[in-house]
Structure formats: C-alpha cells, structure tokens
XYZ file of N, CA, C and O in Angstrom:
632
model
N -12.380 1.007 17.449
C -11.590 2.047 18.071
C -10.099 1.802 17.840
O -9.232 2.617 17.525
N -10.017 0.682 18.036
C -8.012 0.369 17.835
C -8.270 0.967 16.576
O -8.403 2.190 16.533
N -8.372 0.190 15.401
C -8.426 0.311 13.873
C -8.388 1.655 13.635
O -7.523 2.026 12.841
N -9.359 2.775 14.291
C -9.145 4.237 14.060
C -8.040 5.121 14.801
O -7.524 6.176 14.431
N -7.793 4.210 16.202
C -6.455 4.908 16.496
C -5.225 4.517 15.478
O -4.402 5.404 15.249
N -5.072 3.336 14.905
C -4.332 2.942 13.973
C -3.830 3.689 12.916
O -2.688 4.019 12.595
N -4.969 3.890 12.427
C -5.028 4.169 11.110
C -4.727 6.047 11.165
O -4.395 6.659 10.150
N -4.869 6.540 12.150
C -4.714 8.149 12.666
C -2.875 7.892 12.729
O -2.144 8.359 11.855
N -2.394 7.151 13.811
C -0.743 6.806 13.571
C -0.541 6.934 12.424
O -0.205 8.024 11.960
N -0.697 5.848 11.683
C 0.057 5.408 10.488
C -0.106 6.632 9.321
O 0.881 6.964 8.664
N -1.230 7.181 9.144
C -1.560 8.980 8.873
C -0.748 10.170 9.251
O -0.561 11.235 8.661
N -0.305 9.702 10.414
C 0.295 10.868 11.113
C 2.026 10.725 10.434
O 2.773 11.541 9.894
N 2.150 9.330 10.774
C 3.978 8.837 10.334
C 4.027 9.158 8.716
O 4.976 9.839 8.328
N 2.764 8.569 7.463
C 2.738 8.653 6.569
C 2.832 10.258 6.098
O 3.146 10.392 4.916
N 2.609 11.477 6.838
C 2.742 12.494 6.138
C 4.099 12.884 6.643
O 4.703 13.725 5.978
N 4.584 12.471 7.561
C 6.413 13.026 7.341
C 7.010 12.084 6.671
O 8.238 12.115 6.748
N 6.444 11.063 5.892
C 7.449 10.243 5.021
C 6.889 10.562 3.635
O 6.707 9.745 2.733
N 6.611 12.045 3.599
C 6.018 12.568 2.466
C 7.108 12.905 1.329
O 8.298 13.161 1.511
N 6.433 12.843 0.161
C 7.202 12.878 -1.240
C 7.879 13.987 -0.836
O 7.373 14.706 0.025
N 9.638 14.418 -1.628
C 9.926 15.443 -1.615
C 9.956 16.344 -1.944
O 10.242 16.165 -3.128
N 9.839 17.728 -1.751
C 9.393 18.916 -2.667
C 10.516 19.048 -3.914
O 11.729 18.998 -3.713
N 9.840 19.244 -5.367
C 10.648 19.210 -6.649
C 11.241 20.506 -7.048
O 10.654 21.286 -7.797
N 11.978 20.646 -6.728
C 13.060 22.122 -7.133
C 12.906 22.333 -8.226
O 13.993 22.773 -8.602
N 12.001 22.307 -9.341
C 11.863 22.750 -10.557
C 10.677 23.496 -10.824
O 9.603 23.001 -10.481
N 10.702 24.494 -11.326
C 9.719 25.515 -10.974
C 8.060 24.913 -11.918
O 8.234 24.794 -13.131
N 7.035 24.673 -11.556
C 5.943 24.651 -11.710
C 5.494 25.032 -13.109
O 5.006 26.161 -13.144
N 5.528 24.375 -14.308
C 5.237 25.254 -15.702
C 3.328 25.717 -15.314
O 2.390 25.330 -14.618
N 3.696 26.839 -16.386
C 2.258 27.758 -15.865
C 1.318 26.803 -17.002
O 1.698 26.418 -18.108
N -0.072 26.554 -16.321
C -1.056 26.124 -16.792
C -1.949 27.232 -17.903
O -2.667 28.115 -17.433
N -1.803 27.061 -19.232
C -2.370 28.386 -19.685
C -4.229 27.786 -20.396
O -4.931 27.105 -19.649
N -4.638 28.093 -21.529
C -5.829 27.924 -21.590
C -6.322 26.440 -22.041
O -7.438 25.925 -21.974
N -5.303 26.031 -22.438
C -5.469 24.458 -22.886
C -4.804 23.295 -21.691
O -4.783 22.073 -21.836
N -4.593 23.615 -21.203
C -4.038 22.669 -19.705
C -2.833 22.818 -19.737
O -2.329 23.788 -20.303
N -2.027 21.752 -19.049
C -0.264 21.662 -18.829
C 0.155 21.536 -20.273
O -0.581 21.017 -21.112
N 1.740 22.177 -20.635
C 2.391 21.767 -21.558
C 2.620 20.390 -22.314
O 3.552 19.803 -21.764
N 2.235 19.849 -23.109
C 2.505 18.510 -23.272
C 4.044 18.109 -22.688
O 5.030 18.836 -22.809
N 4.032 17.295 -22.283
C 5.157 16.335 -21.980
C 5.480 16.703 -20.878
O 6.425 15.945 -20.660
N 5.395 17.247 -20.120
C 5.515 18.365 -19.075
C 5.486 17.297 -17.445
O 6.271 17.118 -16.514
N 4.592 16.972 -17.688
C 4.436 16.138 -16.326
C 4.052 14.237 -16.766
O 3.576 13.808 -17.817
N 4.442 13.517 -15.619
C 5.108 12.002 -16.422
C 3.313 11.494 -16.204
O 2.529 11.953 -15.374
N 3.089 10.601 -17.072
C 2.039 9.873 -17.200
C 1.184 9.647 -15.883
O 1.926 9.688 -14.902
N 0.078 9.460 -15.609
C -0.310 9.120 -14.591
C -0.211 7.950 -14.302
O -0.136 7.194 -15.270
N -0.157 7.123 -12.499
C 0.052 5.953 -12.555
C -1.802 5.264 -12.571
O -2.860 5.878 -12.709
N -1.562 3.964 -12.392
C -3.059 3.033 -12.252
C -3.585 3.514 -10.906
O -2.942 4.217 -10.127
N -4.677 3.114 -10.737
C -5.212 3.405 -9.336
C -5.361 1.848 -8.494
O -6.049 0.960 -8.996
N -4.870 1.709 -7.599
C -5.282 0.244 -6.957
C -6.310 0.341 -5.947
O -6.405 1.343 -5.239
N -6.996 -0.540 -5.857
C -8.462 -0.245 -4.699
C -8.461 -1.726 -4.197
O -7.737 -2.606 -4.662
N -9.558 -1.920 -2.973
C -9.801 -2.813 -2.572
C -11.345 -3.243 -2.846
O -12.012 -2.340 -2.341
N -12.173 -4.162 -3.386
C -13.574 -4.401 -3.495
C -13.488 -6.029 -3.376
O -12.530 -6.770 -3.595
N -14.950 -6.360 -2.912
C -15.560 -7.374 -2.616
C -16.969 -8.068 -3.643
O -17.841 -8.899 -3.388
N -16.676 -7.332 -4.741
C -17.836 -7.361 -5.781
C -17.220 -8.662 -6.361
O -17.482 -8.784 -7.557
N -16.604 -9.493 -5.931
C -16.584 -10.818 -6.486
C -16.838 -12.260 -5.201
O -16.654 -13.454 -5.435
N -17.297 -11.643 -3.885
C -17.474 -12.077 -2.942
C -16.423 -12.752 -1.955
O -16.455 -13.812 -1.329
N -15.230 -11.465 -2.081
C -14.351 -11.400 -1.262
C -13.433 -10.599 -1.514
O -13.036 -10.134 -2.583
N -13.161 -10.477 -0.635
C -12.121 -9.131 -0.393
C -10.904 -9.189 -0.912
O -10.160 -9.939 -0.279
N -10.280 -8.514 -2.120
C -9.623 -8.833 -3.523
C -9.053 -6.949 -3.487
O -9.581 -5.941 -3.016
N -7.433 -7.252 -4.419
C -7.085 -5.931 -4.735
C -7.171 -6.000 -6.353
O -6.877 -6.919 -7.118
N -7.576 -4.965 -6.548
C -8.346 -4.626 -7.792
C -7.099 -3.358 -8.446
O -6.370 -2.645 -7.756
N -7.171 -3.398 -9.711
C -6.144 -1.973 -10.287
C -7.115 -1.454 -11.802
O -7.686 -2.170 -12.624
N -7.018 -0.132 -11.742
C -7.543 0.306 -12.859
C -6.995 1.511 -13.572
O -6.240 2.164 -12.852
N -7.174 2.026 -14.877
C -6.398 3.055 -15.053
C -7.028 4.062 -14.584
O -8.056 3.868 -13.934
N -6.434 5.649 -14.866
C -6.965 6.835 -13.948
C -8.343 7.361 -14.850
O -8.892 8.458 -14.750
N -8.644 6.449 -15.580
C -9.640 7.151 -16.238
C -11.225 5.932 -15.816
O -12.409 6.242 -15.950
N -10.863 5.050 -15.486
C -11.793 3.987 -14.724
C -11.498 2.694 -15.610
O -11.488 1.561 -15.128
N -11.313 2.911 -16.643
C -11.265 1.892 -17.928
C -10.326 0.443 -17.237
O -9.983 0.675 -16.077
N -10.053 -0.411 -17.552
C -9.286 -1.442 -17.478
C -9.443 -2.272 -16.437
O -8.718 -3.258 -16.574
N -10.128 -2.296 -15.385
C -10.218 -2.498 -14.291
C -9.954 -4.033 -14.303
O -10.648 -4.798 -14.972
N -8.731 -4.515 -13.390
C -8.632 -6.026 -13.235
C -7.963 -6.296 -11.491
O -7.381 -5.585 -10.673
N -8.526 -7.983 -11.545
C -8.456 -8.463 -10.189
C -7.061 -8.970 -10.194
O -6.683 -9.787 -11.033
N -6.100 -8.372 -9.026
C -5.014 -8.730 -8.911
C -4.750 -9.723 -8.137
O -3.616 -10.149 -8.354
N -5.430 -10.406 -7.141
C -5.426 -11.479 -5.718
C -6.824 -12.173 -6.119
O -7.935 -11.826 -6.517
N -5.966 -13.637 -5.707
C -7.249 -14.597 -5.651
C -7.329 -15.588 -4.870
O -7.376 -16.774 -5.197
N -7.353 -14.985 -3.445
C -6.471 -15.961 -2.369
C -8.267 -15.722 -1.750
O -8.650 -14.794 -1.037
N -9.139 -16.908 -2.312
C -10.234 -16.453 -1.106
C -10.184 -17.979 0.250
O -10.162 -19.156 -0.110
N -10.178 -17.712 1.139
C -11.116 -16.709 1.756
C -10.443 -15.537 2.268
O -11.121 -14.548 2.546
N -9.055 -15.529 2.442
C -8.291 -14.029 2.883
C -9.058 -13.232 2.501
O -9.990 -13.389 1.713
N -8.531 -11.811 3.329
C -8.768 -10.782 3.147
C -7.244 -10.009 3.054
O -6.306 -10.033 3.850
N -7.423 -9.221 1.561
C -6.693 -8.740 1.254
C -6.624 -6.958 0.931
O -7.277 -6.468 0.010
N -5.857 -6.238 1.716
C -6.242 -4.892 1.470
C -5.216 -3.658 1.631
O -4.024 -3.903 1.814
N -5.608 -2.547 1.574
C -4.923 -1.531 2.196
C -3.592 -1.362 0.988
O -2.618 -0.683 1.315
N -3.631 -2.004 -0.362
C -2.918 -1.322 -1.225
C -2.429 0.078 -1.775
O -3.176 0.992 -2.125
N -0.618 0.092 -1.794
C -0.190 1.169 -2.144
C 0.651 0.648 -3.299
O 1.060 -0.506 -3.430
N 0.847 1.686 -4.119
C 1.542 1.359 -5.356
C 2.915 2.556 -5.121
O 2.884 3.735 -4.768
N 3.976 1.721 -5.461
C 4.976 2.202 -5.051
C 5.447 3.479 -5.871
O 4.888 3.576 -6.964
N 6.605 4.742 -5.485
C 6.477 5.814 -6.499
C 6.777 5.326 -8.073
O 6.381 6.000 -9.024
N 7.475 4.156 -8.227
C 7.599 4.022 -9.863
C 6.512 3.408 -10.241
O 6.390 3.322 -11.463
N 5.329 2.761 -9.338
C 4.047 2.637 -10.454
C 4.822 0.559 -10.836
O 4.402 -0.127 -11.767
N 5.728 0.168 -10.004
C 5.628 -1.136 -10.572
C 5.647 -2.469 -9.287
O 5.638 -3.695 -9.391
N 5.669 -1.752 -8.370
C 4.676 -2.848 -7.039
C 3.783 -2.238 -6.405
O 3.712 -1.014 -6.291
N 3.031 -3.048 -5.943
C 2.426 -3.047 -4.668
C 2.040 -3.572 -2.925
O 1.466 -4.534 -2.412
N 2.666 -2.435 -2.481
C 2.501 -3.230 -1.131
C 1.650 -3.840 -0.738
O 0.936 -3.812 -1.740
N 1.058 -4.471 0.042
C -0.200 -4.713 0.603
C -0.532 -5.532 1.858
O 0.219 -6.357 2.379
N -1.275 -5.326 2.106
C -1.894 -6.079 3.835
C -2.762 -7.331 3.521
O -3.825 -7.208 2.912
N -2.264 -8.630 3.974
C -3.454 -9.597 3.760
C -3.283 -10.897 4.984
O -2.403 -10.893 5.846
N -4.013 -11.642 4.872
C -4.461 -12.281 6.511
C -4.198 -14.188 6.037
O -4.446 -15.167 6.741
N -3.613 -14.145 4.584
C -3.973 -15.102 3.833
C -2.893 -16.802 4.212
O -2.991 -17.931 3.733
N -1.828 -16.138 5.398
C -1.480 -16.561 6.105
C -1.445 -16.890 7.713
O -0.597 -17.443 8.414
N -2.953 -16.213 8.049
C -3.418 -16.830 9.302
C -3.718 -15.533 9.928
O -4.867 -15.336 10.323
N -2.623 -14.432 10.092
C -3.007 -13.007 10.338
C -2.496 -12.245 9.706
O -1.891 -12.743 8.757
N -2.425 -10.716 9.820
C -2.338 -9.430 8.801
C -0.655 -9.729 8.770
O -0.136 -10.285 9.738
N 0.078 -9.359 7.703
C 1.101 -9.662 7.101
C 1.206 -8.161 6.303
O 0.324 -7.356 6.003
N 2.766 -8.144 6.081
C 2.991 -7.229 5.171
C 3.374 -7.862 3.745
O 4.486 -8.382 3.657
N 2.438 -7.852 2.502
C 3.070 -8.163 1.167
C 3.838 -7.348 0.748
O 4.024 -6.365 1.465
N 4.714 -7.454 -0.808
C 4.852 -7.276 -1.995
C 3.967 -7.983 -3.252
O 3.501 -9.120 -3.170
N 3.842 -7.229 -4.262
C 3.540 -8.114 -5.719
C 4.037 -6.882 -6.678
O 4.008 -5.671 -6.463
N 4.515 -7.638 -7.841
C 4.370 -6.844 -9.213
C 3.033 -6.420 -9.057
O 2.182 -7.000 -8.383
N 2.824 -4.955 -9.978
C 1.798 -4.118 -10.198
C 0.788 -5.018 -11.285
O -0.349 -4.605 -11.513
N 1.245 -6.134 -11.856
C 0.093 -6.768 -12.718
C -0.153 -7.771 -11.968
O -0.613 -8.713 -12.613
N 0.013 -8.047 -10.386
C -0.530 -8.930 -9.254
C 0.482 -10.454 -9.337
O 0.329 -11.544 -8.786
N 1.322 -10.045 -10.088
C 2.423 -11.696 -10.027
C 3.389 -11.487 -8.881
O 3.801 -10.446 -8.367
N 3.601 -12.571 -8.659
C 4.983 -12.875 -7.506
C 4.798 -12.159 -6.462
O 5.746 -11.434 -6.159
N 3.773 -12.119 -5.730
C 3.588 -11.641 -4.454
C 4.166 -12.640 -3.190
O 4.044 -13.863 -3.127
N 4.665 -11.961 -2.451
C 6.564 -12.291 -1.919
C 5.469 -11.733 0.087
O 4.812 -10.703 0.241
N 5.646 -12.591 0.925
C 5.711 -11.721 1.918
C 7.190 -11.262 2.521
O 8.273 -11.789 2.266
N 6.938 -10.166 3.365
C 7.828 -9.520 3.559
C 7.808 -9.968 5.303
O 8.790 -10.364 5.931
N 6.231 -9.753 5.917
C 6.752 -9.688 7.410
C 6.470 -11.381 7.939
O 5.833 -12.224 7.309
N 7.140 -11.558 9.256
C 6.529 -12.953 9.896
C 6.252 -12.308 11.123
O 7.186 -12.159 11.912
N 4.999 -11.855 11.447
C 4.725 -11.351 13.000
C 3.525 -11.983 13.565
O 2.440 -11.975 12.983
N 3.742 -12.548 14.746
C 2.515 -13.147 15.517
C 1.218 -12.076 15.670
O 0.015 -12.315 15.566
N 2.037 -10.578 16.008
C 0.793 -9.862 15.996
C 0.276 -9.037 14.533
O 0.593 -9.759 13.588
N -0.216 -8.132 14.185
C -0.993 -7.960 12.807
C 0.076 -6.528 12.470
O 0.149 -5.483 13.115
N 0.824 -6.932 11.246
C 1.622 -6.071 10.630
C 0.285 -5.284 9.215
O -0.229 -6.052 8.402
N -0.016 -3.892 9.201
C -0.869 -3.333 7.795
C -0.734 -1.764 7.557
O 0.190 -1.185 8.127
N -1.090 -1.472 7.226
C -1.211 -0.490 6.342
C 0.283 0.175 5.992
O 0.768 1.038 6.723
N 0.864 -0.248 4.967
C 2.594 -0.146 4.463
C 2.322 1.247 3.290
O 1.441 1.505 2.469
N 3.315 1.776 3.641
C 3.092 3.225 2.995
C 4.709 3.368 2.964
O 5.496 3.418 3.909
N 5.023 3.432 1.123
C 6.534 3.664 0.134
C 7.135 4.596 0.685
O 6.437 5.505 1.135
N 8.443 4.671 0.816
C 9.273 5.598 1.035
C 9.560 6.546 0.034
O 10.120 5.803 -0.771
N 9.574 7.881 -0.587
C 9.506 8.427 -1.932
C 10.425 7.599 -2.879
O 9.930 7.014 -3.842
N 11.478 7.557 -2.672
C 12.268 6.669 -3.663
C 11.968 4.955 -3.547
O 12.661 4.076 -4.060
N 10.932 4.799 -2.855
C 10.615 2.875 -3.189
C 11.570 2.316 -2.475
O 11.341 1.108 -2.410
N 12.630 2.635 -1.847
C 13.711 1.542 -1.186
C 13.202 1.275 -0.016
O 13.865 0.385 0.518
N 12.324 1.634 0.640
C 11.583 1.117 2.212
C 10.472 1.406 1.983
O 10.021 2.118 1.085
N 9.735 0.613 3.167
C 8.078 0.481 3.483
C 7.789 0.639 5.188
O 8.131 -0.245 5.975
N 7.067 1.983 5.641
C 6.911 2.361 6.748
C 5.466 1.415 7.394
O 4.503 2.167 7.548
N 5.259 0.370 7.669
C 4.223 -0.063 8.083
C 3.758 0.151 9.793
O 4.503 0.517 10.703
N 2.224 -0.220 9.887
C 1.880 -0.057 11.408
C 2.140 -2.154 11.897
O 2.435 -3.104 11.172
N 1.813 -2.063 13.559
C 2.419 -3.563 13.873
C 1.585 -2.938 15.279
O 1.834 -2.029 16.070
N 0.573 -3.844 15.146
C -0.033 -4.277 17.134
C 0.025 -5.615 17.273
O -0.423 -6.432 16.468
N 0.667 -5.884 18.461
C 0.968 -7.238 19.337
C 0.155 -6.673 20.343
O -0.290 -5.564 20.637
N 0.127 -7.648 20.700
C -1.040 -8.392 22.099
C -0.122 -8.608 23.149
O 0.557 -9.634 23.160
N -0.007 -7.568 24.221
C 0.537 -7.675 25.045
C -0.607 -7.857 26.792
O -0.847 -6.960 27.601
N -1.026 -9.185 26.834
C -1.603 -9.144 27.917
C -2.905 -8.562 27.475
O -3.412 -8.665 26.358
N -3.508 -7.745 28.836
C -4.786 -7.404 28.486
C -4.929 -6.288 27.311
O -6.029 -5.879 26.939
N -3.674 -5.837 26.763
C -3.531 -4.592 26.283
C -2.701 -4.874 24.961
O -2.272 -6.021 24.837
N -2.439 -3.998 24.007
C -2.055 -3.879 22.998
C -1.185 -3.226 22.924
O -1.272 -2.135 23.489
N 0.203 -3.603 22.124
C 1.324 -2.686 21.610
C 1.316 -2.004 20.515
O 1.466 -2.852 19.635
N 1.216 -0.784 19.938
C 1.245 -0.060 18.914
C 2.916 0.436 18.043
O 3.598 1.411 18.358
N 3.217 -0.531 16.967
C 4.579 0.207 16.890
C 4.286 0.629 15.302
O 3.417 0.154 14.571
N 5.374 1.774 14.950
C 5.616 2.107 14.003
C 7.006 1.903 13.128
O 8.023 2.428 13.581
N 7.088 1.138 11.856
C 8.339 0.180 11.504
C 8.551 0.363 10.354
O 7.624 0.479 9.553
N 10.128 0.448 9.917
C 10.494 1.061 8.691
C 11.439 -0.452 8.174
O 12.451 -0.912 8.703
N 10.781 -0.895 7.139
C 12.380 -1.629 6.346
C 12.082 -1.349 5.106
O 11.172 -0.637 4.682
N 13.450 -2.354 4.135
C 13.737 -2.247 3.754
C 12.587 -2.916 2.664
O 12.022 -3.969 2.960
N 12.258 -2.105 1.197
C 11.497 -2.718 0.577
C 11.319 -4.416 -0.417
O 10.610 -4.896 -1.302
N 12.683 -4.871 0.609
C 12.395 -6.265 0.430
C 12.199 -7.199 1.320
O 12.114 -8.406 1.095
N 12.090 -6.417 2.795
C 11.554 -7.321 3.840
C 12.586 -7.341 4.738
O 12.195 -7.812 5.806
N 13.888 -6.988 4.755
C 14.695 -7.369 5.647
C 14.907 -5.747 6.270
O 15.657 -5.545 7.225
C-alpha cells in the first residue's frame, strides 16, 4: 500500500515536470512515414530484470537488439531507471548502500556517483526536461507513521 501510494505521488509530480510543448509545427506524416531527418534518433530503452538472479539495470536499443547489463552490485537491488532527456545518464534507485538511495551513472553503466545520503528511502528520480535536476520521492519513518516528501535537486546531488 505505501509503495502504491508512492508511486501515484511521484506520477502525479512527474506529469507537471512534463517535457515542454515544441513550438514547431508537427511535419505531416504522408504514405511512407515521417520525413527523413525530421525527428532525432530514438534513445535506448533501460529496464529492470532479474534473469541473472538479481535485480540488475539492463539497456537495450528500441528495436530489442543489444541488450546489456549495466549494474553488478549483487546482492542490491537496483531499479526504477530513467534515462535522462539527452540519452547519456541514468538515474536510478538502489539499496546497495544499506537503503534506497538516489544514483547517477553514464548510460553505458560507468561511474555511478550517489547523489542522496538519507536514513529514510530516497526512489523513483524522474529528469527535469533539460537534465539539470532530478525530482525524486523520500519516506522517513517518523514514529509509528511515515513521512512522504517530494524533492527537487540539482542533477548532481547538491
């Protein structure tokens, strides 16, 4: 139940920190698809799987092809990857320091940097359109009850 009220927040904050609408008018799709050159490459897709017997962020291209393991921190659990709008980090959530944390890594899984130090569980980090901040969720343990906050920095942690 927390986890789904969570994850409904961080849903809710994540669509007003939505991409901005592009003032350039829409080229028309005619019988052969979009204009070449027209729209920028697609980025990789990042996922989370356990098909190596632990919970690992995985990246592949948009067509399924390439598929490689970016984290190899077992026994952590590592998850909830976003790839930032230029397609060259990824945020991510992992426990690999005792509890949920907010990462960074390069998009080919090097130099993964944490960003948060919180006693209670910092996850699911979602890019600001231009990449300069990361809107993450944060519950502390307050007593019998739980604090729910919603937190914006800067996309290098400070």
């Amino acid at each position: 139940m927390k986890r789904l009220l969570f994850a409904m927040l961080i849903t809710i904050a994540a669509s007003s920190f939505a991409l901005p609408q592009d003032s350039r008018p829409i080229p028309p799709i005619g019988p052969m698809g979009p204009p070449r050159g027209s729209y920028p490459p697609p980025l990789p897709i990042v996922f989370v799987s356990n098909r190596d017997g632990n919970t690992e962020i995985y990246r592949m291209n948009p067509d399924g092809s390439g598929t490689r393991r970016l984290t190899y921190k077992d026994p952590a659990v590592d998850g909830d990857p976003r790839l930032s709008p230029d397609g060259r980090r990824i945020a991510f959530t992992t426990n690999r320091d005792g509890n949920a944390e907010i990462y960074v890594m390069n998009a080919d899984g090097s130099s993964p940097t944490r960003l948060t130090n919180n006693p209670g569980e910092d996850s699911h980090p979602y890019w600001s359109p231009d990449g300069s901040r990361i809107i993450f969720a944060r519950v502390t343990p307050a007593g019998r009850i739980f604090e729910f906050s919603l937190l914006i920095m800067s996309a290098d942690g400070t």
